[in-house]
PDB file of C-alpha atoms in Angstrom:
ATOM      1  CA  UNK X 502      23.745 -20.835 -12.200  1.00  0.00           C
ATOM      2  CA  UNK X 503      27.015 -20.382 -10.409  1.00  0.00           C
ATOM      3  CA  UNK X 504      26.954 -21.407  -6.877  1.00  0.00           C
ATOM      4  CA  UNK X 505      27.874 -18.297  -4.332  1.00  0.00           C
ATOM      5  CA  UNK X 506      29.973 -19.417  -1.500  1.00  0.00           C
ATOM      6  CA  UNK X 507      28.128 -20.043   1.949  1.00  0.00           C
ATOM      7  CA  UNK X 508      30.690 -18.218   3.816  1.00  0.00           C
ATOM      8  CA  UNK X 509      29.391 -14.831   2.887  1.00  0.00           C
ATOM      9  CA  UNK X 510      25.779 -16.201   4.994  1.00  0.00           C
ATOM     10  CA  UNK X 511      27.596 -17.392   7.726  1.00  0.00           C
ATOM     11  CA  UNK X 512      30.296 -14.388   8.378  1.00  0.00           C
ATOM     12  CA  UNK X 513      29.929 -12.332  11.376  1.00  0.00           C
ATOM     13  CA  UNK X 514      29.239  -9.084   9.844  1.00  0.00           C
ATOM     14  CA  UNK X 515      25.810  -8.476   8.264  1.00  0.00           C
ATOM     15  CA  UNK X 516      25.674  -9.550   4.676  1.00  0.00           C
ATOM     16  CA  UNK X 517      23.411  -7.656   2.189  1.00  0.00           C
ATOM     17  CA  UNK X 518      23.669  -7.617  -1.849  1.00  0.00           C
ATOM     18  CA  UNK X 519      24.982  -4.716  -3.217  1.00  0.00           C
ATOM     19  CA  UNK X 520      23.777  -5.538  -6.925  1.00  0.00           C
ATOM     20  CA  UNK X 521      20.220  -5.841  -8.513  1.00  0.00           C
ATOM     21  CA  UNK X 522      18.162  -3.683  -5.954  1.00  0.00           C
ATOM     22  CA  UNK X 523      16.060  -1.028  -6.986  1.00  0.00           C
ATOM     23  CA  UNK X 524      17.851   1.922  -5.443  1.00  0.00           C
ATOM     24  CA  UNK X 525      14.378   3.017  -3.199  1.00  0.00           C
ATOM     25  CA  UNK X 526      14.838  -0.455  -1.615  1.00  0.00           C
ATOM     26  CA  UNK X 527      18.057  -0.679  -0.679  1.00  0.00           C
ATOM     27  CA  UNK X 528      18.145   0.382   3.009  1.00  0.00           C
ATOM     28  CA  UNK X 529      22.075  -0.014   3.315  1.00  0.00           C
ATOM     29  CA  UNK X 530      23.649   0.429  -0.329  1.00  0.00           C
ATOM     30  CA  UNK X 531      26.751   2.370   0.324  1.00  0.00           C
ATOM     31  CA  UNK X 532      26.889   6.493  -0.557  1.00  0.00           C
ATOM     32  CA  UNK X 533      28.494   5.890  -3.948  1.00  0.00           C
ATOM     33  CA  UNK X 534      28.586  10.081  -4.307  1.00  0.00           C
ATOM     34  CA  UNK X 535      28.375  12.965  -1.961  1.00  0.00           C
ATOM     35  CA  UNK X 536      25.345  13.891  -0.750  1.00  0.00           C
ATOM     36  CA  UNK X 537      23.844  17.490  -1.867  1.00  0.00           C
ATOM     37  CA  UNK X 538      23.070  19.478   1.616  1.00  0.00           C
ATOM     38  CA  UNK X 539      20.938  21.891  -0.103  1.00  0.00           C
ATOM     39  CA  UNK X 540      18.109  18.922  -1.010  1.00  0.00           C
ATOM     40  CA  UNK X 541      18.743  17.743   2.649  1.00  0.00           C
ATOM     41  CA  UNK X 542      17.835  21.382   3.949  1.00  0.00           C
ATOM     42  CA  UNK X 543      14.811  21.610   1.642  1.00  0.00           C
ATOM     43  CA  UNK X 544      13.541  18.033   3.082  1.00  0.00           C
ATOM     44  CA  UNK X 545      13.732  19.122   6.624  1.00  0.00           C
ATOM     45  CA  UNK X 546      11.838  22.245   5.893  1.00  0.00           C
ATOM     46  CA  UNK X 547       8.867  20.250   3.802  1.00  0.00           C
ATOM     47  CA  UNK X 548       9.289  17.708   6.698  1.00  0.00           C
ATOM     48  CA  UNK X 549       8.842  20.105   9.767  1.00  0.00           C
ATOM     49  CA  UNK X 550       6.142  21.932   7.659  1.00  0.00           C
ATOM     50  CA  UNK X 551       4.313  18.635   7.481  1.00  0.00           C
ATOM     51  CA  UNK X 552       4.566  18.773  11.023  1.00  0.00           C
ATOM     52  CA  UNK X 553       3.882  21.650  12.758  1.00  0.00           C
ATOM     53  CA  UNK X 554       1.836  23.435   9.918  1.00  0.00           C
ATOM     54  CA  UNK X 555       2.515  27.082   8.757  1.00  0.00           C
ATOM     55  CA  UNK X 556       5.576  28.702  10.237  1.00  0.00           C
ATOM     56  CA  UNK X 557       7.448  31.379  10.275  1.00  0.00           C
ATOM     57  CA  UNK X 558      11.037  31.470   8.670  1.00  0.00           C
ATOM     58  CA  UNK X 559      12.650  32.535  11.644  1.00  0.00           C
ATOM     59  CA  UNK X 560      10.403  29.798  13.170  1.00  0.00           C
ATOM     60  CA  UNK X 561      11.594  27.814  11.039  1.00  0.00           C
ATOM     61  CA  UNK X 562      15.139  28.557  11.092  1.00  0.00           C
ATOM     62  CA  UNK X 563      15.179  27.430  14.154  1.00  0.00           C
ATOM     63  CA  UNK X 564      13.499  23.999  14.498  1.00  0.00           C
ATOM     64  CA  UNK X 565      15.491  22.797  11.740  1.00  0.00           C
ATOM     65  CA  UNK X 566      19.011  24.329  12.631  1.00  0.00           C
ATOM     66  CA  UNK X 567      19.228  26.281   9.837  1.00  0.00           C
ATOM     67  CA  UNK X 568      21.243  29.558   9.749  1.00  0.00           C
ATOM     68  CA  UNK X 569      17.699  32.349   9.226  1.00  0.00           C
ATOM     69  CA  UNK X 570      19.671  33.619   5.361  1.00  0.00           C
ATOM     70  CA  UNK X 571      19.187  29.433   3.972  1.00  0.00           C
ATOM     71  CA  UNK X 572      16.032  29.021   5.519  1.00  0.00           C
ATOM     72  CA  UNK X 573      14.887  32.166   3.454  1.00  0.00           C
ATOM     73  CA  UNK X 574      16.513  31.195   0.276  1.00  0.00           C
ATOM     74  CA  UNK X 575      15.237  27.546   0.134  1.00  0.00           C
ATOM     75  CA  UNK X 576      11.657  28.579   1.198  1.00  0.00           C
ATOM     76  CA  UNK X 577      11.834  30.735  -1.872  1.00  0.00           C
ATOM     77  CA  UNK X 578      12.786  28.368  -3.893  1.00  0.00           C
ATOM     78  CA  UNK X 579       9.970  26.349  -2.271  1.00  0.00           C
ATOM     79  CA  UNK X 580       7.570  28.561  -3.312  1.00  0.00           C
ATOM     80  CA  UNK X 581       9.010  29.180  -6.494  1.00  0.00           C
ATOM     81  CA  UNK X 582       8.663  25.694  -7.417  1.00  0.00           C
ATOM     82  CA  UNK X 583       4.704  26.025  -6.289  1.00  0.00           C
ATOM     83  CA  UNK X 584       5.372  23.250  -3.052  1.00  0.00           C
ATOM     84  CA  UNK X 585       5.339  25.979  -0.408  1.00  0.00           C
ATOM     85  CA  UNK X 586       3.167  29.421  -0.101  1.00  0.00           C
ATOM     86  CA  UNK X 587       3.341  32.469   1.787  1.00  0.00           C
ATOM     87  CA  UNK X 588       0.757  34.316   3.450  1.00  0.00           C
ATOM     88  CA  UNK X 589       1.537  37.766   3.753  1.00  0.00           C
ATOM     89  CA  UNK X 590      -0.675  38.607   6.717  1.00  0.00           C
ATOM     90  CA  UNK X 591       0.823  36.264   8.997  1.00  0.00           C
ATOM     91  CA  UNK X 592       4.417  35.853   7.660  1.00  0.00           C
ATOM     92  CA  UNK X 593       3.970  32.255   7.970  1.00  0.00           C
ATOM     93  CA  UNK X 594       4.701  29.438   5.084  1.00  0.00           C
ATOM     94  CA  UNK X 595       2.393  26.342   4.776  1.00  0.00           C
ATOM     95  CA  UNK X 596       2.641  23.684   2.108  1.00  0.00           C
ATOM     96  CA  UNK X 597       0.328  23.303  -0.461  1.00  0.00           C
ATOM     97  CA  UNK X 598      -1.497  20.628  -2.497  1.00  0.00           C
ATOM     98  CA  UNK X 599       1.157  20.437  -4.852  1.00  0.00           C
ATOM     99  CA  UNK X 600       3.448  18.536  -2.212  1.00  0.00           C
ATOM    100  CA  UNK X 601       0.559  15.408  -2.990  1.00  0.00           C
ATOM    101  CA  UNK X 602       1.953  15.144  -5.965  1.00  0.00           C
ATOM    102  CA  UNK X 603       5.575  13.653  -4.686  1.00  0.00           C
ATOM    103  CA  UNK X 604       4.032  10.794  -3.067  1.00  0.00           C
ATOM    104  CA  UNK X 605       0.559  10.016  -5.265  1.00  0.00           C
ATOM    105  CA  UNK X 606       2.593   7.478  -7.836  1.00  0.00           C
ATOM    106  CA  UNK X 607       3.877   5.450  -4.762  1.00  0.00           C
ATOM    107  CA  UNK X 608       1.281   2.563  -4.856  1.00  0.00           C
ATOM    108  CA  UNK X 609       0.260   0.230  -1.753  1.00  0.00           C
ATOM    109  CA  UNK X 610       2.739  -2.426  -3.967  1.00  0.00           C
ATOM    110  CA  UNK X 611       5.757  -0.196  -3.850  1.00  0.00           C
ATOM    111  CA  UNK X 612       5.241   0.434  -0.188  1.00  0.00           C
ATOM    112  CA  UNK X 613       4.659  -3.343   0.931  1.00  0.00           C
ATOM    113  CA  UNK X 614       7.987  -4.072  -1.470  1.00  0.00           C
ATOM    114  CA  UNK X 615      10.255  -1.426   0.487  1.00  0.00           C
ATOM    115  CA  UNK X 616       8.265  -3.532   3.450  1.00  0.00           C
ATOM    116  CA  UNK X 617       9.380  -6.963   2.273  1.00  0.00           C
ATOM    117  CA  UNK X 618      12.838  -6.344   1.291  1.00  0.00           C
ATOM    118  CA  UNK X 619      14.964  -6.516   4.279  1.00  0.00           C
ATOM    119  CA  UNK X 620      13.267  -9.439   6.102  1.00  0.00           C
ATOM    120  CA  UNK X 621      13.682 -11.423   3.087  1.00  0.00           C
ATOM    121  CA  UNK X 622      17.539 -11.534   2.813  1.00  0.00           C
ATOM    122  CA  UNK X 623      16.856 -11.695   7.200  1.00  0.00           C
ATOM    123  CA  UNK X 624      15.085 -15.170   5.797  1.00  0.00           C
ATOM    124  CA  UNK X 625      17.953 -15.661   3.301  1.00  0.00           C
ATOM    125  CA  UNK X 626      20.736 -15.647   5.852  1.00  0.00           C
ATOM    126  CA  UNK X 627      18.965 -18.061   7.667  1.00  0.00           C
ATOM    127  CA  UNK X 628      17.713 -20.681   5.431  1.00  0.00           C
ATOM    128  CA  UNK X 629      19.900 -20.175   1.703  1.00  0.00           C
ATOM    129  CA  UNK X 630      17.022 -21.217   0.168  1.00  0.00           C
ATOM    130  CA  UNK X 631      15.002 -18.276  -2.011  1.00  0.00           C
ATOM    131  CA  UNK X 632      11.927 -17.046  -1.508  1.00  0.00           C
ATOM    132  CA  UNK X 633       9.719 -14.375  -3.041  1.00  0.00           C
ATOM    133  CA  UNK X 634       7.171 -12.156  -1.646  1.00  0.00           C
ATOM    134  CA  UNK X 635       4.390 -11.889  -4.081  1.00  0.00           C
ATOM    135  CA  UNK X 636       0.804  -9.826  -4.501  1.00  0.00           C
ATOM    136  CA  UNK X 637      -2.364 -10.899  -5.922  1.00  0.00           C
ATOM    137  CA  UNK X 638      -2.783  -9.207  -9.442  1.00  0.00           C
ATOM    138  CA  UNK X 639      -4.807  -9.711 -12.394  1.00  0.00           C
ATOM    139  CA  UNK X 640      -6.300 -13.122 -11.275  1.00  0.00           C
ATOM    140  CA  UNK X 641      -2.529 -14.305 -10.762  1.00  0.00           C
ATOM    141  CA  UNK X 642      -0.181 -13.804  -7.726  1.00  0.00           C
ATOM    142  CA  UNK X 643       2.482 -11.351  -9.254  1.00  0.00           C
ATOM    143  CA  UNK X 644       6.235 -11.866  -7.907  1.00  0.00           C
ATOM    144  CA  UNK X 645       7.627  -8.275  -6.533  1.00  0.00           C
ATOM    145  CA  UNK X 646      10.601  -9.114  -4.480  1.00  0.00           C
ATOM    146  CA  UNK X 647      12.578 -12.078  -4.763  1.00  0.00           C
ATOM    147  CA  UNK X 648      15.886 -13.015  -3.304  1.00  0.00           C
ATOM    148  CA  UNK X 649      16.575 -16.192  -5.980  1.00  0.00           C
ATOM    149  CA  UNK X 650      19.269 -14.328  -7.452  1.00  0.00           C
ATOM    150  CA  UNK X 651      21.140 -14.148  -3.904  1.00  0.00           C
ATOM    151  CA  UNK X 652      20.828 -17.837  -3.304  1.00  0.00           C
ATOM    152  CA  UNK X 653      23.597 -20.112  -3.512  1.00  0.00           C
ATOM    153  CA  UNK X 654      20.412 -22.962  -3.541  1.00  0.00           C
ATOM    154  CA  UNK X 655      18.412 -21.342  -6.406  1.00  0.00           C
ATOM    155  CA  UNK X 656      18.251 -22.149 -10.335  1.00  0.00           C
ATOM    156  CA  UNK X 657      16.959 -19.109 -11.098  1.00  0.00           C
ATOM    157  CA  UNK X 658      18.632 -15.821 -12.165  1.00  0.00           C
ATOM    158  CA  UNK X 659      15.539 -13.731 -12.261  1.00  0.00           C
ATOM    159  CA  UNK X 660      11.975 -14.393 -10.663  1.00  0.00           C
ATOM    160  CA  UNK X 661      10.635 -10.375  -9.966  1.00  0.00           C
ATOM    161  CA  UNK X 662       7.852  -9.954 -12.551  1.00  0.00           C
ATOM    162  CA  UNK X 663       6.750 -13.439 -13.165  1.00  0.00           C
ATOM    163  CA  UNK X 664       3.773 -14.786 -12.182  1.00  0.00           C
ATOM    164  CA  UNK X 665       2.553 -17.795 -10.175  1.00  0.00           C
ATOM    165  CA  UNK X 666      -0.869 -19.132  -9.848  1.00  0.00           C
ATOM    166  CA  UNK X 667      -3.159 -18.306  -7.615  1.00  0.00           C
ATOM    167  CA  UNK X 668      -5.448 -22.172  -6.992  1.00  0.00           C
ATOM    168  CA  UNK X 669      -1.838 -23.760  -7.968  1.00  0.00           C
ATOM    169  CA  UNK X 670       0.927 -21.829  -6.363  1.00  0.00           C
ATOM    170  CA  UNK X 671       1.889 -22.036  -2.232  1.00  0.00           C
ATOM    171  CA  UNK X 672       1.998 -17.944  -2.859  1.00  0.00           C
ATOM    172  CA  UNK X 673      -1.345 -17.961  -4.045  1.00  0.00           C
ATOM    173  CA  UNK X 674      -2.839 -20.582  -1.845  1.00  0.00           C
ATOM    174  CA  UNK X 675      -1.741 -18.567   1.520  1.00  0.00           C
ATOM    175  CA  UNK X 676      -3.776 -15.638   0.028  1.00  0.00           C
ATOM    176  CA  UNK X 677      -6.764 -17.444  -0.829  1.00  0.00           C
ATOM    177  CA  UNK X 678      -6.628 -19.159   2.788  1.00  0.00           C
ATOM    178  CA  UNK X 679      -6.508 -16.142   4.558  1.00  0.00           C
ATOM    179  CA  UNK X 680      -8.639 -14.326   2.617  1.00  0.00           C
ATOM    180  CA  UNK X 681     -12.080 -13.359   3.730  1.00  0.00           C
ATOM    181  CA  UNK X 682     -14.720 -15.265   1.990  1.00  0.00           C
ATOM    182  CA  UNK X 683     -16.382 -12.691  -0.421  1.00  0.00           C
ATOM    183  CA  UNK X 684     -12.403 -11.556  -1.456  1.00  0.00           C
ATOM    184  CA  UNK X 685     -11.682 -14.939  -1.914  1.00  0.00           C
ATOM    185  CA  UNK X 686     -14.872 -15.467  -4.135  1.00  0.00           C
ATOM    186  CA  UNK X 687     -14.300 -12.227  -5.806  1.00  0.00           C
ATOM    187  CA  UNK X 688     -10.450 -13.093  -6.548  1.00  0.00           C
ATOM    188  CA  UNK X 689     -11.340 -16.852  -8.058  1.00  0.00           C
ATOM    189  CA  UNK X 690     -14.066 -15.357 -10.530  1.00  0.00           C
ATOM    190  CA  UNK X 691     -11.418 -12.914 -11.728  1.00  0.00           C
ATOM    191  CA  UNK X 692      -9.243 -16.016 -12.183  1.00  0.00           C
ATOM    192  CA  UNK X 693     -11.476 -18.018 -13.791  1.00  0.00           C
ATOM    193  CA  UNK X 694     -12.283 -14.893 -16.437  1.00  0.00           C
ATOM    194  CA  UNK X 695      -8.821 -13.776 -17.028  1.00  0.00           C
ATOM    195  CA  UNK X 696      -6.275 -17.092 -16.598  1.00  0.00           C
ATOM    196  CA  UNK X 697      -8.101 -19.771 -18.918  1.00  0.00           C
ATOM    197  CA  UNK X 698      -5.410 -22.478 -17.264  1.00  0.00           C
ATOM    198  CA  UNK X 699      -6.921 -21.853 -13.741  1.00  0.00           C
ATOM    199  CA  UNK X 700     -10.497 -21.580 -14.837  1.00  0.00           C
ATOM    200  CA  UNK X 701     -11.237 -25.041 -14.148  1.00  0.00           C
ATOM    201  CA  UNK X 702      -9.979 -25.116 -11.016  1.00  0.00           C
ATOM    202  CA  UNK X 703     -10.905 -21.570  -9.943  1.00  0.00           C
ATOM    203  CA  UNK X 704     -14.398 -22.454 -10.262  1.00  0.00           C
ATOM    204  CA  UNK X 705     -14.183 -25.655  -8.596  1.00  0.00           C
ATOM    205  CA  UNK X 706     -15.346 -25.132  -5.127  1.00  0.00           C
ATOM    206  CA  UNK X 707     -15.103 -28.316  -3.839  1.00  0.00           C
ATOM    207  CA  UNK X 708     -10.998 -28.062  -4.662  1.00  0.00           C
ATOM    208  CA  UNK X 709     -10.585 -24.782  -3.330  1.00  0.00           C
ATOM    209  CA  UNK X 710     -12.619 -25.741   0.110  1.00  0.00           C
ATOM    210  CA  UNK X 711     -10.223 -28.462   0.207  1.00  0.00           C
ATOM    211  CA  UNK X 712      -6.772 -26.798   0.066  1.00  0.00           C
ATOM    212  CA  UNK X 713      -7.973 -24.113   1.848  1.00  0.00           C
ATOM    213  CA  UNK X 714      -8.868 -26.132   5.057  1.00  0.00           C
ATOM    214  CA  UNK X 715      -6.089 -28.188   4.700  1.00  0.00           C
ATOM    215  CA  UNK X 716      -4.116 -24.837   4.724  1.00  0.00           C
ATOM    216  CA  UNK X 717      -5.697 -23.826   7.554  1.00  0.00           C
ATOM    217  CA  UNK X 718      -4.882 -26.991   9.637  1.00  0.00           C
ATOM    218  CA  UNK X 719      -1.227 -27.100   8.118  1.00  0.00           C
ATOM    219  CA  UNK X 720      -0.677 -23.341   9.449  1.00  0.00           C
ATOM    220  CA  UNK X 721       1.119 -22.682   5.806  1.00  0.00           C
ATOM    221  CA  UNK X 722      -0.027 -23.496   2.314  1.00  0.00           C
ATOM    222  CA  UNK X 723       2.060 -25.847  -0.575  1.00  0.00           C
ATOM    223  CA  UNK X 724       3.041 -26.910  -3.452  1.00  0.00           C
ATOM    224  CA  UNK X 725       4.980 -29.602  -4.964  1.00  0.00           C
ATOM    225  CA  UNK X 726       5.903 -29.273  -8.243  1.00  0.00           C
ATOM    226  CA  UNK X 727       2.415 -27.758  -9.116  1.00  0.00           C
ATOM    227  CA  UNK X 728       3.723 -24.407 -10.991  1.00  0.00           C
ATOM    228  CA  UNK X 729       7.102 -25.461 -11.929  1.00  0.00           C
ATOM    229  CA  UNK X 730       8.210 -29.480 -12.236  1.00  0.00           C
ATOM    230  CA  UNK X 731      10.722 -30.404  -9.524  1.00  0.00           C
ATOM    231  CA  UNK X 732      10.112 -27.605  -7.423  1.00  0.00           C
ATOM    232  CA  UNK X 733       8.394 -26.975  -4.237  1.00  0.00           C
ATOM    233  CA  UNK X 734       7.234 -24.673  -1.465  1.00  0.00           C
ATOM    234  CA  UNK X 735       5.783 -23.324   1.398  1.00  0.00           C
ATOM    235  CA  UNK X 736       4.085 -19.938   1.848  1.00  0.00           C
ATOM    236  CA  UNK X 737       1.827 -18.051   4.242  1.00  0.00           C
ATOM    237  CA  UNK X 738       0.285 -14.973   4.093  1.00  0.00           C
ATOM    238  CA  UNK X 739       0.921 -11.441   4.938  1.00  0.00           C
ATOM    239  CA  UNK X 740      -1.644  -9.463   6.123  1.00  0.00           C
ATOM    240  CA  UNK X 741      -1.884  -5.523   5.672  1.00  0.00           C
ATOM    241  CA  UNK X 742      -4.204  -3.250   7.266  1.00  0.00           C
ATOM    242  CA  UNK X 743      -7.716  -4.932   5.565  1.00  0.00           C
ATOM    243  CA  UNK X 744      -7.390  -7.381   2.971  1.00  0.00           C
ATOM    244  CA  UNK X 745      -4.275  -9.830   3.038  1.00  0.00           C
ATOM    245  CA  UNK X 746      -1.793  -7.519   1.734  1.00  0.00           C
ATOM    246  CA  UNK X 747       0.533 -10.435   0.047  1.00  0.00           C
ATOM    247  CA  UNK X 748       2.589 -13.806   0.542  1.00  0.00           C
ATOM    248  CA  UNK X 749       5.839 -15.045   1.456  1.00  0.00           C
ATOM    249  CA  UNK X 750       7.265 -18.090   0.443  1.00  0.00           C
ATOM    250  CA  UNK X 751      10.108 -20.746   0.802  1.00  0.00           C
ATOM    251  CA  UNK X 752      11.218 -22.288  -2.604  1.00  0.00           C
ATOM    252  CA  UNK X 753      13.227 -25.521  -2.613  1.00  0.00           C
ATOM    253  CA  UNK X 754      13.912 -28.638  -4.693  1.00  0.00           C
ATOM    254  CA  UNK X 755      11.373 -31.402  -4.053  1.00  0.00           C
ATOM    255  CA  UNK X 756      13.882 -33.928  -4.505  1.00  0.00           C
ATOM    256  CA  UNK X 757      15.688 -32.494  -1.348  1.00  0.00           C
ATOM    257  CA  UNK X 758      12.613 -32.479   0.864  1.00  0.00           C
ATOM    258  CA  UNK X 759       8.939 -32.330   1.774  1.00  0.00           C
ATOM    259  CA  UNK X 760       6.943 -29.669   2.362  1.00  0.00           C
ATOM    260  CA  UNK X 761       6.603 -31.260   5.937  1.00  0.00           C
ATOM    261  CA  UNK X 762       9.909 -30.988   6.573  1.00  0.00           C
ATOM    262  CA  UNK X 763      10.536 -27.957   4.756  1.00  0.00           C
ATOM    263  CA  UNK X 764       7.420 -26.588   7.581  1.00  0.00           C
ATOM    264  CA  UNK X 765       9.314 -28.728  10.095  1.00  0.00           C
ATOM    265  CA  UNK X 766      12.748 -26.733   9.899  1.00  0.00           C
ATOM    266  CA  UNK X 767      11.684 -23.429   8.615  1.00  0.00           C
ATOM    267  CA  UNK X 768       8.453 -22.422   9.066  1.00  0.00           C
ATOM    268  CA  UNK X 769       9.866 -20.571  12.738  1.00  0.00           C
ATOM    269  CA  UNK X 770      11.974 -18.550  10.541  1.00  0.00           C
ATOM    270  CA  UNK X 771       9.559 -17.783   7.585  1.00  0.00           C
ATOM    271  CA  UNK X 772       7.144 -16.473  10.605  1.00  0.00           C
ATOM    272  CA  UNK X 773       9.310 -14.261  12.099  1.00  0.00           C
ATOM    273  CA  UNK X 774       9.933 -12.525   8.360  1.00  0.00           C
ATOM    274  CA  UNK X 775       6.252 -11.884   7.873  1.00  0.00           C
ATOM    275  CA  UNK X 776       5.816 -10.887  11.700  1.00  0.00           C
ATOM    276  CA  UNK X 777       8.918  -8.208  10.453  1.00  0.00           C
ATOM    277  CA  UNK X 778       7.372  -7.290   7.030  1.00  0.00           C
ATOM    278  CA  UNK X 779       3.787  -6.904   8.934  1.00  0.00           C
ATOM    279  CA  UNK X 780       5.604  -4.483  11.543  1.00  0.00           C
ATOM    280  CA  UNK X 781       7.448  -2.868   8.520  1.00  0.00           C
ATOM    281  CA  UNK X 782       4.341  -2.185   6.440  1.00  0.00           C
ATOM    282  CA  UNK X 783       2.264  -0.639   9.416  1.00  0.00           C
ATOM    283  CA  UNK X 784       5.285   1.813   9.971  1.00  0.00           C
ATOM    284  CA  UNK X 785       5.158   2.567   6.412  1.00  0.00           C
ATOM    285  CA  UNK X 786       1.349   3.280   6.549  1.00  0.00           C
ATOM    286  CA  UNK X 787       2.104   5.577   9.720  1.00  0.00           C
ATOM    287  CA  UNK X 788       4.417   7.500   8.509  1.00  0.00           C
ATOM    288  CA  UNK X 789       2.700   8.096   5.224  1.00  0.00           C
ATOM    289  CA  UNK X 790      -0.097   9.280   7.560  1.00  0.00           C
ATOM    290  CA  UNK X 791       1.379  11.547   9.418  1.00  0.00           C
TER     291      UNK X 791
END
């Protein structure tokens, strides 16, 4: 692939791609049309209903800044649309069930993504080299954000959607480490049933207790050349609220380095992203709370 210049890592001003980012993820893609300040009235009325419960409109009106006339008109069309009701008695609007339905598709995966993102291309500014941020799925670890396409270091175009191992892979060793031990039993007899390459390994404990504790004394998992000949890297895990939520990892060439010294320069760095993703998730699960 065509090497990117290093300048654009090392300039002043904060660097972040503009291209290949799934528009819900990209925190700081510029406003490529105007805005529509009728949708951005209707949001602050669902939002402050969310809030304070059933309202008035004048009630309303006011909280939000609206002039009383637009606060009518966009309830209406609130209710016409079945989000909002009206209760006669009381004048007041409330949401209903319906509103469920905006957020029900958004998975724990698309929130830890949105999560992930920013602190990766944090990570990328730091180090150049790529790294993904990957979930366990299907007795594999699935790839869901990647920054290999951003990295001046990286032979790969494309990496979000593959999958890496989970007894073979840093990504997948960091999950198993951290895991609790019935998940981590539970997640190797998937493996072994649906990945007939891992089988062998998934059901050999002895292995598994071994990388695991070694792991654990390392303070991050690795792999050298183990999913992909030639390259390497180090990983640890992301916990959510519960089970691990994911893992974050460092890819680089073995030929340029160890995973020792790989740990040795930027294992501080990789921290502080999953200490930022951790932070971001928990915000996400907040707000998705309240």
């Amino acid at each position: 692939m065509a090497r990117q210049p290093r300048d654009k890592f090392e300039a002043g001003a904060v660097w972040l791609p503009r291209r290949n980012l799934k528009c819900s993820q990209d925190e700081h893609r510029p406003a490529m049309h105007r805005s529509v300040r009728s949708l951005s009235r209707g949001l602050s009325l669902i939002r402050q209903l969310n809030v304070t419960g059933p309202a008035s409109a004048p009630q309303l009106a006011v909280s939000t800044g609206l002039n009383r006339t637009t606060c009518y008109r966009l309830l209406q069309t609130l209710q016409d649309e079945g989000y909002v009701s009206f209760d006669a008695k009381s004048a007041q609007f409330s949401l209903t069930n319906q509103i469920r339905t905006l957020s029900e598709g958004v998975s724990l995966n698309d929130l830890s993504s949105q999560a992930a993102l920013p602190p990766m291309f944090a990570l990328l500014r730091e180090v150049s080299w790529p790294s993904d941020f990957a979930v366990f799925e299907r007795g594999s670890v699935m790839i869901h954000e990647s920054t290999h396409s951003f990295s001046p270091l990286s032979i790969h175009r494309s990496m979000i959607g593959r999958q890496r191992s989970l007894v073979r892979s840093a990504l997948g060793r960091a999950i198993l480490a951290a895991a609790a031990p019935t998940l981590r039993r539970e997640m190797l007899e998937v493996t072994a049933f649906l990945v007939p390459e891992d089988a062998t390994l998934a059901r050999d404990r002895k292995s598994i207790g071994h990388f695991v504790s070694r792991t654990n004394r390392a303070g991050y998992a690795s792999s050298i050349g183990e999913t992909e000949p030639g390259i390497s890297a180090i990983a640890l895990p992301i916990q959510g609220i519960g089970p691990v939520l994911g893992s974050l990892n460092i890819v680089f060439f073995s030929s340029a380095m160890s995973p020792e010294v790989a740990a040795r320069r930027y294992l501080r760095a990789l921290k502080e992203a999953v200490r930022d993703i951790e932070r971001r998730w928990r915000a996400l699960q907040h707000a998705g709370k309240a």
